[in-house]
Amino acid sequence: MATTFWHDVAEFTPILIQGAAVTIEITFASLLLSTVLGLGWALMRVSRWPALALFSKGAVNLIRGIPILVLLFYIYFVLPDVGIQLSAFQAGTLGLGIAYSAYMSEVFRAGIEAVDIGQIEAAQSIGMTGGLIMRRVILPQALRISLPPYGNNLIMLLKDSSQTSAITVAELAMESKLIAASTFKNLTVFSLGAVGYLLMSIPLIMLVSKLEKKLGGRK
Amino acid sequence: MISIRDIHKSFGSNKVLDGISLEVAKGEVLCIIGPSGSGKSTILRCINGLESYDQGEIRIEDKVVDRKGEHIRWIRTHVSMVFQRFNLFPHRSVIENVIEGPVFVKKQPRELALERARALLKQVGLENKADAFPKELSGGQQQRVAIARALAMEPRAILFDEPTSALDPELVGEVLSVMRSLAEQGMTMLVVTHEMSFAKEVADRVVFMDGGKIVEEGPPAEILAHPKQERTQDFLRRVTHPM
């Protein structure tokens, strides 16, 4: 019994590691996309042009209101009908990136709004204006404030990347499911899969709590 | 050089400035005193456009102060402000705080700005703190950095908004002595303050405000020692004998 178990572990692990590698790739690709997009939404939201702010608010609420899975199906199955053919990995990155841009934008916006108004006044009093104040004074402080919740989003993104298995991205959850379907070793396979996610998220969890301590102590 | 004519301002139904007129000459040191809520900080904030006003006109030299106007940048680079809570940039070192305006607003070469910043830090007695961060400094040191940051813009006037009110009592002196030496060098200064001894010794003129109006103004010896108005007498009595 025990020997079969270790035999299975040795057999499945290399395949699962390949899946985990894809999980890491898609997590970081969509992290990049969601960060850029999210920062864009946040800057639009706090801009002085009401039309931009309203557009950003609407877009973020629309994105937040749609399940990630449905968004993924839409990008992977519907876009080809209008001539946009994406690989599963591309569609997964795009879907996760868009979905998480909404959460990222709220994190950045909270950070921007948490910067003391006195900072903006000090910047204005030395002749700085709009874009310069944002770039030199507000964003550096806002991003620092945003780091812990940003890290939390990254942990959730890592786990939510498993949803791309539904559009055939060969990441960790997908590989687990495939092995389980062909071997019926559900307990072994899915336990290994869970351990795989834990091994990836625990360093991130530790990083976030370290950041929280460090940045919390600065005030 | 600063000319304020019949300024009115309300926050909602609360009238904070009710017809303020004031002239400040070049090189003059003017202290504004008065109870909290009298509008003394607001008038300061109107002068460099941090706050808008509803009626009247403020001019710096020949330029009208208008938050949305074309001259606002000129005004803010020529009239500096020192805040009650210092408002240093916490993510930048002391010297970076000082060169921020010269380098990014006035487009001075970094080397020149650094050289001048070192001289200014020396002037406020903090030449050895150039690379420290604001959180590593005492309140008095932070406020002196804020003064150096204001001076780095080479302003024609500096507005001080209760510069010592957030300081522990033992740190007030170091900031006031920096301000006094600025006054002696001929800087035009508008100082909102509760430090009556500073007003008495350094100011050319003292203005007492209450309820959004200027109640009384004149040389410090006259206003602080022999106020004519009852409200001024009342205020001074409460400040000098709080018990």
XYZ file of C-alpha atoms in Angstrom:
462
model
C 0.000 0.000 0.000
C 2.621 2.473 1.101
C 4.910 1.485 -1.725
C 2.170 2.063 -4.344
C 1.540 5.467 -2.789
C 5.189 6.549 -3.094
C 5.318 5.030 -6.555
C 2.305 7.153 -7.567
C 3.823 10.261 -6.038
C 7.033 9.715 -7.975
C 5.090 9.185 -11.163
C 2.661 12.099 -10.884
C 4.955 14.743 -9.435
C 6.928 15.591 -12.620
C 3.674 16.112 -14.528
C 2.250 18.231 -11.724
C 5.425 20.305 -11.594
C 4.968 21.083 -15.275
C 1.425 22.183 -14.439
C 2.710 24.284 -11.562
C 5.142 25.986 -13.918
C 2.230 26.981 -16.150
C 0.341 28.176 -13.062
C 3.251 30.450 -12.182
C 3.548 31.708 -15.747
C -0.120 32.539 -16.110
C -0.246 34.082 -12.629
C 2.587 36.481 -13.355
C 1.432 37.271 -16.887
C -2.037 38.172 -15.626
C -0.554 39.965 -12.599
C 1.339 42.225 -14.992
C -1.757 42.884 -17.077
C -4.010 43.470 -14.070
C -1.464 45.835 -12.484
C -1.140 48.013 -15.587
C -4.886 47.992 -16.253
C -5.768 48.454 -12.573
C -3.430 51.421 -12.217
C -5.026 52.875 -15.345
C -8.536 52.464 -13.906
C -7.441 54.001 -10.600
C -5.796 57.026 -12.256
C -8.878 57.582 -14.388
C -11.068 57.268 -11.326
C -9.227 60.006 -9.408
C -8.671 62.228 -12.457
C -10.204 65.670 -12.654
C -12.284 64.733 -15.697
C -15.678 63.414 -14.550
C -16.249 61.503 -17.821
C -13.071 59.456 -17.314
C -13.910 58.820 -13.665
C -17.407 57.671 -14.586
C -16.108 55.419 -17.358
C -13.607 53.812 -14.987
C -16.238 53.337 -12.294
C -18.585 51.701 -14.790
C -15.895 49.439 -16.218
C -14.703 48.297 -12.793
C -18.247 47.532 -11.638
C -18.989 45.653 -14.861
C -15.869 43.542 -14.459
C -16.538 42.917 -10.772
C -20.065 41.817 -11.544
C -19.055 39.027 -13.927
C -17.696 35.696 -12.620
C -14.144 34.978 -13.734
C -15.275 31.693 -15.255
C -17.870 33.398 -17.454
C -15.315 36.001 -18.500
C -12.898 33.221 -19.476
C -15.596 31.373 -21.476
C -16.473 34.615 -23.206
C -12.928 35.361 -24.257
C -12.094 31.804 -25.268
C -15.354 30.751 -26.948
C -17.060 33.968 -28.086
C -14.171 36.082 -29.371
C -13.313 33.552 -32.134
C -16.790 34.249 -33.566
C -15.704 37.825 -34.219
C -12.373 36.711 -35.627
C -10.198 36.972 -32.520
C -8.553 33.604 -32.016
C -6.516 33.291 -28.840
C -4.611 30.343 -27.433
C -5.915 28.963 -24.136
C -2.950 30.537 -22.324
C -3.537 33.943 -23.943
C -7.261 33.819 -23.236
C -6.605 32.784 -19.645
C -4.086 35.594 -19.128
C -6.436 38.137 -20.658
C -9.447 36.953 -18.639
C -7.638 36.808 -15.301
C -5.860 40.075 -16.049
C -9.117 41.880 -16.779
C -10.941 40.328 -13.832
C -8.174 41.228 -11.400
C -7.689 44.718 -12.834
C -10.928 45.624 -11.051
C -9.591 44.454 -7.679
C -6.189 46.031 -8.314
C -7.784 49.327 -9.219
C -9.620 49.437 -5.884
C -6.364 48.673 -4.059
C -4.533 51.479 -5.867
C -7.416 53.902 -5.450
C -7.540 53.255 -1.709
C -3.780 53.873 -1.605
C -4.069 57.121 -3.541
C -6.891 58.360 -1.347
C -4.975 57.466 1.806
C -2.171 59.911 0.992
C -2.396 62.887 3.352
C -3.952 65.986 1.756
C -1.087 67.993 3.295
C 1.274 66.215 0.886
C -0.657 67.536 -2.087
C -0.747 71.030 -0.606
C 2.993 70.935 0.049
C 3.580 69.869 -3.552
C 1.290 72.635 -4.844
C 3.018 75.179 -2.636
C 6.306 74.564 -4.459
C 4.606 75.020 -7.819
C 3.968 71.386 -8.746
C 0.851 70.599 -10.744
C -1.352 67.599 -11.659
C 0.799 64.975 -13.346
C 3.983 65.902 -11.528
C 2.265 65.724 -8.127
C 0.821 62.316 -9.017
C 4.154 60.942 -10.220
C 6.523 62.433 -7.657
C 4.415 62.750 -4.518
C 1.184 60.731 -4.508
C 2.022 57.506 -6.357
C 5.264 56.676 -4.519
C 3.381 56.887 -1.217
C 0.161 55.334 -2.521
C 1.940 52.294 -3.959
C 3.696 51.696 -0.659
C 0.345 51.813 1.160
C -1.105 49.493 -1.494
C 1.571 46.813 -1.206
C 0.007 44.538 1.451
C -3.468 44.361 -0.184
C -1.739 44.032 -3.559
C 0.083 40.995 -2.193
C -3.203 39.556 -0.962
C -4.646 39.956 -4.449
C -1.632 38.145 -5.850
C -2.328 35.163 -3.553
C -5.967 35.072 -4.679
C -4.885 35.412 -8.292
C -2.557 32.443 -7.928
C -5.445 30.309 -6.680
C -7.966 31.693 -9.174
C -5.608 30.783 -12.008
C -6.945 27.234 -11.471
C -10.170 28.427 -13.112
C -8.377 28.631 -16.446
C -8.412 24.819 -16.422
C -11.996 25.206 -17.658
C -10.662 26.611 -20.932
C -7.981 23.895 -21.174
C -4.941 25.802 -19.887
C -2.561 23.032 -18.821
C -1.886 24.404 -15.355
C -1.749 22.577 -12.039
C -5.483 21.985 -11.503
C -5.923 20.830 -15.099
C -3.029 18.370 -14.888
C -4.374 17.031 -11.583
C -7.789 16.498 -13.098
C -6.323 14.734 -16.156
C -4.210 12.371 -14.061
C -7.141 11.683 -11.749
C -9.439 10.939 -14.672
C -7.048 8.404 -16.152
C -5.804 6.713 -12.938
C -8.736 7.157 -10.493
C -6.151 7.963 -7.786
C -8.221 10.946 -6.727
C -6.950 11.178 -3.149
C -3.276 11.053 -4.086
C -3.517 13.354 -7.091
C -5.658 16.084 -5.615
C -3.721 16.015 -2.349
C -0.544 16.561 -4.341
C -2.267 19.362 -6.248
C -3.346 21.054 -3.024
C 0.166 20.755 -1.603
C 1.460 22.291 -4.833
C -0.760 25.377 -4.408
C 0.216 25.640 -0.753
C 3.912 25.507 -1.583
C 3.432 28.348 -4.026
C 1.200 30.527 -1.865
C 2.921 30.151 1.517
C 6.000 32.183 0.455
C 3.635 34.880 -0.815
C 1.650 34.841 2.429
C 4.871 35.233 4.388
C 5.967 38.073 2.119
C 2.682 39.915 2.636
C 2.788 39.613 6.408
C 6.373 40.855 6.357
C 5.326 43.831 4.234
C 2.434 44.575 6.568
C 4.750 44.600 9.557
C 7.360 46.730 7.836
C 4.997 49.291 6.347
C 2.701 49.339 9.360
C 5.659 50.255 11.547
C 6.587 53.270 9.454
C 3.661 55.419 10.426
C 4.215 93.406 -2.851
C 1.197 91.471 -1.541
C -2.028 93.341 -1.899
C -5.285 91.978 -0.505
C -8.453 93.895 -1.271
C -11.833 93.215 0.322
C -11.656 89.408 0.368
C -14.765 87.424 1.205
C -14.999 83.694 1.568
C -17.570 81.263 2.922
C -17.539 77.552 3.552
C -21.206 76.835 2.932
C -23.131 79.180 5.191
C -20.098 79.796 7.390
C -18.446 83.090 6.519
C -14.726 82.710 7.229
C -13.394 85.860 5.587
C -15.555 88.942 5.765
C -13.933 91.766 3.859
C -10.209 91.485 4.550
C -7.902 94.152 3.125
C -4.184 94.156 3.753
C -1.002 95.442 2.152
C 2.349 93.795 2.760
C 5.455 95.670 1.684
C 8.643 94.066 0.460
C 10.828 93.022 3.394
C 8.035 93.435 5.883
C 7.354 90.884 8.620
C 3.697 90.690 9.441
C 2.251 88.547 12.207
C -1.397 87.586 12.166
C -2.848 86.654 15.528
C -6.335 85.776 16.620
C -8.522 83.019 18.053
C -8.969 79.762 16.159
C -11.618 79.987 13.488
C -10.908 83.676 12.969
C -9.870 83.046 9.346
C -6.167 83.758 9.802
C -4.992 80.488 8.242
C -7.551 80.790 5.471
C -6.266 84.181 4.366
C -2.760 82.726 4.173
C -3.995 79.802 2.102
C -5.806 82.183 -0.243
C -2.606 84.113 -0.904
C -0.895 81.206 -2.673
C -4.060 79.746 -4.085
C -4.424 76.656 -1.896
C -7.878 78.018 -1.182
C -10.124 80.014 -3.494
C -11.925 83.186 -2.475
C -15.429 84.283 -3.410
C -15.014 88.025 -3.756
C -12.306 90.676 -3.834
C -8.813 90.457 -5.227
C -5.384 89.303 -4.109
C -2.335 90.423 -6.068
C 1.267 89.371 -5.754
C 3.215 92.225 -7.312
C 1.108 92.776 -10.445
C -0.335 89.257 -10.736
C -3.825 88.314 -9.602
C -4.060 85.141 -7.519
C -6.508 82.811 -9.177
C -6.311 79.045 -8.538
C -7.370 78.318 -12.075
C -5.547 81.256 -13.631
C -2.404 81.345 -15.742
C -0.245 82.917 -13.024
C -0.839 80.361 -10.277
C 2.406 78.532 -11.007
C 4.347 81.807 -11.012
C 2.708 82.760 -7.728
C 3.441 79.464 -6.038
C 7.061 79.450 -7.142
C 7.509 83.001 -5.852
C 5.517 82.752 -2.618
C 6.438 79.724 -0.516
C 4.509 78.219 2.337
C 5.508 76.541 5.580
C 2.822 74.395 7.154
C 1.821 73.664 10.717
C 2.381 69.935 10.225
C 5.582 70.371 8.124
C 4.244 68.200 5.255
C 7.670 66.952 4.263
C 7.673 64.198 1.654
C 8.177 61.089 3.830
C 9.522 58.952 0.986
C 12.382 61.322 0.203
C 15.478 62.206 2.180
C 15.973 65.648 3.648
C 18.084 66.920 0.775
C 15.724 65.408 -1.806
C 12.867 67.254 -0.139
C 14.788 70.485 -0.538
C 15.753 69.994 -4.204
C 12.363 68.638 -5.324
C 10.983 72.057 -6.327
C 14.174 73.480 -7.860
C 14.830 70.346 -9.952
C 11.318 69.354 -11.002
C 9.517 72.702 -11.100
C 12.262 75.227 -11.824
C 14.290 72.723 -13.889
C 17.558 73.620 -12.228
C 20.492 71.279 -12.922
C 20.624 68.710 -10.121
C 24.216 69.523 -9.162
C 23.456 73.194 -8.725
C 20.290 72.416 -6.745
C 22.209 70.027 -4.459
C 24.887 72.608 -3.841
C 22.326 75.247 -2.939
C 20.349 72.782 -0.818
C 23.459 72.011 1.234
C 23.975 75.714 1.841
C 20.331 76.091 2.908
C 20.524 73.102 5.254
C 23.600 74.712 6.787
C 21.652 77.925 7.176
C 18.936 76.120 9.179
C 21.563 74.145 11.121
C 20.915 70.726 9.587
C 23.859 70.209 7.246
C 24.571 66.847 8.891
C 21.004 65.562 8.298
C 21.005 65.805 4.496
C 20.586 62.076 3.992
C 18.206 61.408 6.872
C 14.518 60.733 6.289
C 11.858 62.988 7.786
C 10.652 60.327 10.239
C 14.126 60.188 11.768
C 13.994 63.876 12.697
C 12.370 65.727 15.574
C 9.472 68.058 14.837
C 11.681 71.102 15.142
C 14.204 69.635 12.723
C 11.436 68.702 10.280
C 10.078 72.219 10.362
C 13.540 73.626 9.689
C 13.827 71.317 6.675
C 10.433 72.601 5.532
C 11.789 76.150 5.791
C 14.844 75.140 3.746
C 12.507 73.564 1.174
C 10.554 76.828 0.995
C 13.751 78.870 0.679
C 15.055 76.619 -2.100
C 12.416 78.108 -4.385
C 14.113 81.504 -3.882
C 10.762 83.012 -2.978
C 9.990 86.714 -2.716
C 7.818 86.002 0.321
C 7.171 83.116 2.700
C 3.854 82.343 4.350
C 4.080 80.588 7.728
C 0.896 78.835 8.853
C 1.282 78.309 12.615
C 4.777 76.916 12.111
C 5.376 76.069 15.773
C 1.901 74.940 16.875
C 2.575 71.243 16.321
C 5.908 71.306 18.153
C 6.837 70.249 21.657
C 7.515 73.414 23.667
C 11.253 72.818 23.907
C 11.559 72.667 20.094
C 9.768 75.938 19.373
C 12.848 78.083 19.934
C 15.018 76.511 17.228
C 12.364 77.142 14.572
C 11.672 80.696 15.724
C 15.362 81.565 15.685
C 15.640 80.397 12.061
C 12.626 82.560 11.250
C 14.090 85.510 13.081
C 17.324 85.326 11.090
C 15.294 85.195 7.870
C 13.477 88.328 8.946
C 16.786 90.008 9.657
C 17.953 89.166 6.156
C 15.006 91.083 4.753
C 12.650 88.260 3.753
C 9.025 89.261 3.336
C 7.102 87.124 5.807
C 3.484 86.585 6.755
C 3.306 84.603 9.957
C 0.150 83.207 11.489
C 1.221 82.465 15.030
C 0.355 82.127 18.684
C 3.904 83.031 19.721
C 3.352 86.499 21.128
C 7.006 86.983 22.047
C 8.010 86.311 18.439
C 5.409 88.788 17.201
C 6.598 91.354 19.703
C 10.289 91.056 18.875
C 10.339 90.294 15.163
C 7.188 91.622 13.522
C 7.068 95.028 11.879
C 3.322 94.945 12.144
C 0.753 92.799 13.943
C -2.741 92.121 12.683
C -5.448 90.882 15.035
C -8.253 88.968 13.332
C -11.542 87.764 14.720
C -14.694 86.500 13.037
C -13.228 86.826 9.530
C -12.412 90.513 9.996
C -9.328 92.506 10.821
C -10.154 94.000 14.188
C -7.015 95.998 14.680
C -3.526 96.350 13.233
C -0.384 98.283 13.968
C 3.146 98.057 15.356
C 3.576 95.180 17.830
C 4.273 97.484 20.757
C 0.927 99.117 20.207
C -1.239 96.084 19.419
C 0.266 93.692 21.959
C 0.858 96.131 24.792
C -1.886 98.704 24.334
C -4.683 97.265 22.226
C -7.566 99.637 21.662
C -10.261 97.122 20.833
C -11.943 95.133 23.537
C -11.791 91.898 21.542
C -8.029 92.244 21.163
C -7.625 92.953 24.879
C -9.753 89.901 25.662
C -7.785 87.628 23.381
C -4.411 88.794 24.670
C -5.522 88.382 28.261
C -6.571 84.802 27.558
C -3.326 84.015 25.734
C -1.022 85.513 28.353
C -3.013 84.332 31.388
C -4.640 81.046 30.388
C -5.534 80.200 34.002
